[in-house]
Amino acid sequence: RPQHKKECKKRAAELHDEILFKQPESTHMGDCPICFLPLSVDPRKSALNACCSKIICQGCAYADTIREMKMGSLQPKCLFCRHPTDKSIEEA
């Protein structure tokens, strides 16, 4: 009986640690519609597209910027709906 009690306490501590240090499956912001990873709670790490109202993570936005630079003179487009993006805030 004491051995069982000791093992139960050890397993309970392990479960507590797993719950405590587990990464959340999602945030209140939802998931990025491109890579399906949870969006950060920090608003500086994501961007809202005015054309389709989708929030895209900074990693996907960065990957698209690199793609556009490699392809040359592509017109910037929304990552989600592929609508041409506005060049300035006034155009939005």
PDB file of C-alpha atoms in Angstrom:
ATOM      1  CA  ARG A   1       0.000   0.000   0.000  1.00  0.00           C
ATOM      2  CA  PRO A   2       2.733   2.603   0.777  1.00  0.00           C
ATOM      3  CA  GLN A   3       4.457   1.763  -2.540  1.00  0.00           C
ATOM      4  CA  HIS A   4       1.219   2.361  -4.450  1.00  0.00           C
ATOM      5  CA  LYS A   5       0.622   5.654  -2.657  1.00  0.00           C
ATOM      6  CA  LYS A   6       4.159   6.803  -3.503  1.00  0.00           C
ATOM      7  CA  GLU A   7       3.698   5.905  -7.190  1.00  0.00           C
ATOM      8  CA  CYS A   8       0.337   7.684  -7.310  1.00  0.00           C
ATOM      9  CA  LYS A   9       1.842  10.886  -5.880  1.00  0.00           C
ATOM     10  CA  LYS A  10       4.700  10.716  -8.383  1.00  0.00           C
ATOM     11  CA  ARG A  11       2.294  10.252 -11.307  1.00  0.00           C
ATOM     12  CA  ALA A  12       0.048  13.061 -10.056  1.00  0.00           C
ATOM     13  CA  ALA A  13       3.082  15.380  -9.970  1.00  0.00           C
ATOM     14  CA  GLU A  14       4.011  14.354 -13.528  1.00  0.00           C
ATOM     15  CA  LEU A  15       0.483  15.051 -14.753  1.00  0.00           C
ATOM     16  CA  HIS A  16       0.495  18.420 -12.999  1.00  0.00           C
ATOM     17  CA  ASP A  17       3.771  19.315 -14.748  1.00  0.00           C
ATOM     18  CA  GLU A  18       2.403  18.202 -18.126  1.00  0.00           C
ATOM     19  CA  ILE A  19      -0.660  20.391 -17.705  1.00  0.00           C
ATOM     20  CA  LEU A  20       1.373  23.313 -16.364  1.00  0.00           C
ATOM     21  CA  PHE A  21       3.985  23.361 -19.131  1.00  0.00           C
ATOM     22  CA  LYS A  22       1.867  22.227 -22.070  1.00  0.00           C
ATOM     23  CA  GLN A  23       1.625  24.695 -24.954  1.00  0.00           C
ATOM     24  CA  PRO A  24      -1.929  25.883 -25.595  1.00  0.00           C
ATOM     25  CA  GLU A  25      -3.653  24.362 -28.593  1.00  0.00           C
ATOM     26  CA  SER A  26      -5.005  27.763 -29.584  1.00  0.00           C
ATOM     27  CA  THR A  27      -5.483  31.318 -28.361  1.00  0.00           C
ATOM     28  CA  HIS A  28      -8.489  33.597 -28.337  1.00  0.00           C
ATOM     29  CA  MET A  29      -7.040  35.019 -31.579  1.00  0.00           C
ATOM     30  CA  GLY A  30      -7.559  31.682 -33.345  1.00  0.00           C
ATOM     31  CA  ASP A  31      -5.195  30.075 -35.840  1.00  0.00           C
ATOM     32  CA  CYS A  32      -3.368  31.467 -38.859  1.00  0.00           C
ATOM     33  CA  PRO A  33      -5.419  30.484 -41.944  1.00  0.00           C
ATOM     34  CA  ILE A  34      -2.209  29.793 -43.910  1.00  0.00           C
ATOM     35  CA  CYS A  35      -0.079  27.619 -41.580  1.00  0.00           C
ATOM     36  CA  PHE A  36      -2.771  26.737 -38.986  1.00  0.00           C
ATOM     37  CA  LEU A  37      -0.487  27.544 -36.051  1.00  0.00           C
ATOM     38  CA  PRO A  38      -1.995  29.416 -33.081  1.00  0.00           C
ATOM     39  CA  LEU A  39      -1.770  33.186 -33.472  1.00  0.00           C
ATOM     40  CA  SER A  40       0.237  35.043 -30.878  1.00  0.00           C
ATOM     41  CA  VAL A  41      -1.539  37.133 -28.281  1.00  0.00           C
ATOM     42  CA  ASP A  42       0.975  39.912 -29.090  1.00  0.00           C
ATOM     43  CA  PRO A  43      -0.654  42.005 -31.873  1.00  0.00           C
ATOM     44  CA  ARG A  44       2.786  42.964 -33.250  1.00  0.00           C
ATOM     45  CA  LYS A  45       3.308  39.341 -34.306  1.00  0.00           C
ATOM     46  CA  SER A  46       0.359  39.222 -36.702  1.00  0.00           C
ATOM     47  CA  ALA A  47      -1.239  41.378 -39.376  1.00  0.00           C
ATOM     48  CA  LEU A  48      -4.872  42.048 -40.240  1.00  0.00           C
ATOM     49  CA  ASN A  49      -5.629  42.132 -43.965  1.00  0.00           C
ATOM     50  CA  ALA A  50      -8.185  44.812 -44.790  1.00  0.00           C
ATOM     51  CA  CYS A  51      -9.422  43.064 -47.959  1.00  0.00           C
ATOM     52  CA  CYS A  52     -10.623  39.813 -46.359  1.00  0.00           C
ATOM     53  CA  SER A  53     -10.365  40.622 -42.610  1.00  0.00           C
ATOM     54  CA  LYS A  54      -8.086  37.628 -42.013  1.00  0.00           C
ATOM     55  CA  ILE A  55      -5.338  37.759 -39.407  1.00  0.00           C
ATOM     56  CA  ILE A  56      -2.095  36.268 -40.745  1.00  0.00           C
ATOM     57  CA  CYS A  57       0.883  35.351 -38.559  1.00  0.00           C
ATOM     58  CA  GLN A  58       4.143  37.247 -38.991  1.00  0.00           C
ATOM     59  CA  GLY A  59       5.950  34.075 -40.128  1.00  0.00           C
ATOM     60  CA  CYS A  60       3.643  33.608 -43.113  1.00  0.00           C
ATOM     61  CA  ALA A  61       3.839  37.322 -43.953  1.00  0.00           C
ATOM     62  CA  TYR A  62       7.650  37.148 -43.828  1.00  0.00           C
ATOM     63  CA  ALA A  63       7.740  34.022 -46.024  1.00  0.00           C
ATOM     64  CA  ASP A  64       5.552  35.773 -48.610  1.00  0.00           C
ATOM     65  CA  THR A  65       7.792  38.855 -48.562  1.00  0.00           C
ATOM     66  CA  ILE A  66      10.834  36.664 -49.231  1.00  0.00           C
ATOM     67  CA  ARG A  67       8.965  34.914 -52.074  1.00  0.00           C
ATOM     68  CA  GLU A  68       8.051  38.257 -53.647  1.00  0.00           C
ATOM     69  CA  MET A  69      11.650  39.463 -53.407  1.00  0.00           C
ATOM     70  CA  LYS A  70      12.952  36.280 -55.076  1.00  0.00           C
ATOM     71  CA  MET A  71      10.356  36.408 -57.844  1.00  0.00           C
ATOM     72  CA  GLY A  72      11.233  39.993 -58.721  1.00  0.00           C
ATOM     73  CA  SER A  73       8.648  42.652 -59.399  1.00  0.00           C
ATOM     74  CA  LEU A  74       5.490  40.929 -58.277  1.00  0.00           C
ATOM     75  CA  GLN A  75       2.654  43.132 -57.133  1.00  0.00           C
ATOM     76  CA  PRO A  76       2.076  42.548 -53.410  1.00  0.00           C
ATOM     77  CA  LYS A  77      -1.096  40.550 -52.812  1.00  0.00           C
ATOM     78  CA  CYS A  78      -3.056  39.389 -49.804  1.00  0.00           C
ATOM     79  CA  LEU A  79      -1.748  36.059 -48.572  1.00  0.00           C
ATOM     80  CA  PHE A  80      -5.226  34.667 -48.109  1.00  0.00           C
ATOM     81  CA  CYS A  81      -7.474  35.983 -50.884  1.00  0.00           C
ATOM     82  CA  ARG A  82      -4.706  37.111 -53.322  1.00  0.00           C
ATOM     83  CA  HIS A  83      -6.336  40.554 -53.721  1.00  0.00           C
ATOM     84  CA  PRO A  84      -3.765  43.255 -54.633  1.00  0.00           C
ATOM     85  CA  THR A  85      -2.762  45.100 -51.474  1.00  0.00           C
ATOM     86  CA  ASP A  86      -2.865  48.863 -51.103  1.00  0.00           C
ATOM     87  CA  LYS A  87       0.436  50.675 -51.436  1.00  0.00           C
ATOM     88  CA  SER A  88      -0.311  53.199 -48.705  1.00  0.00           C
ATOM     89  CA  ILE A  89      -2.561  53.704 -45.703  1.00  0.00           C
ATOM     90  CA  GLU A  90      -4.540  56.372 -47.610  1.00  0.00           C
ATOM     91  CA  GLU A  91      -5.490  53.851 -50.323  1.00  0.00           C
ATOM     92  CA  ALA A  92      -6.860  51.461 -47.703  1.00  0.00           C
TER      93      ALA A  92
END
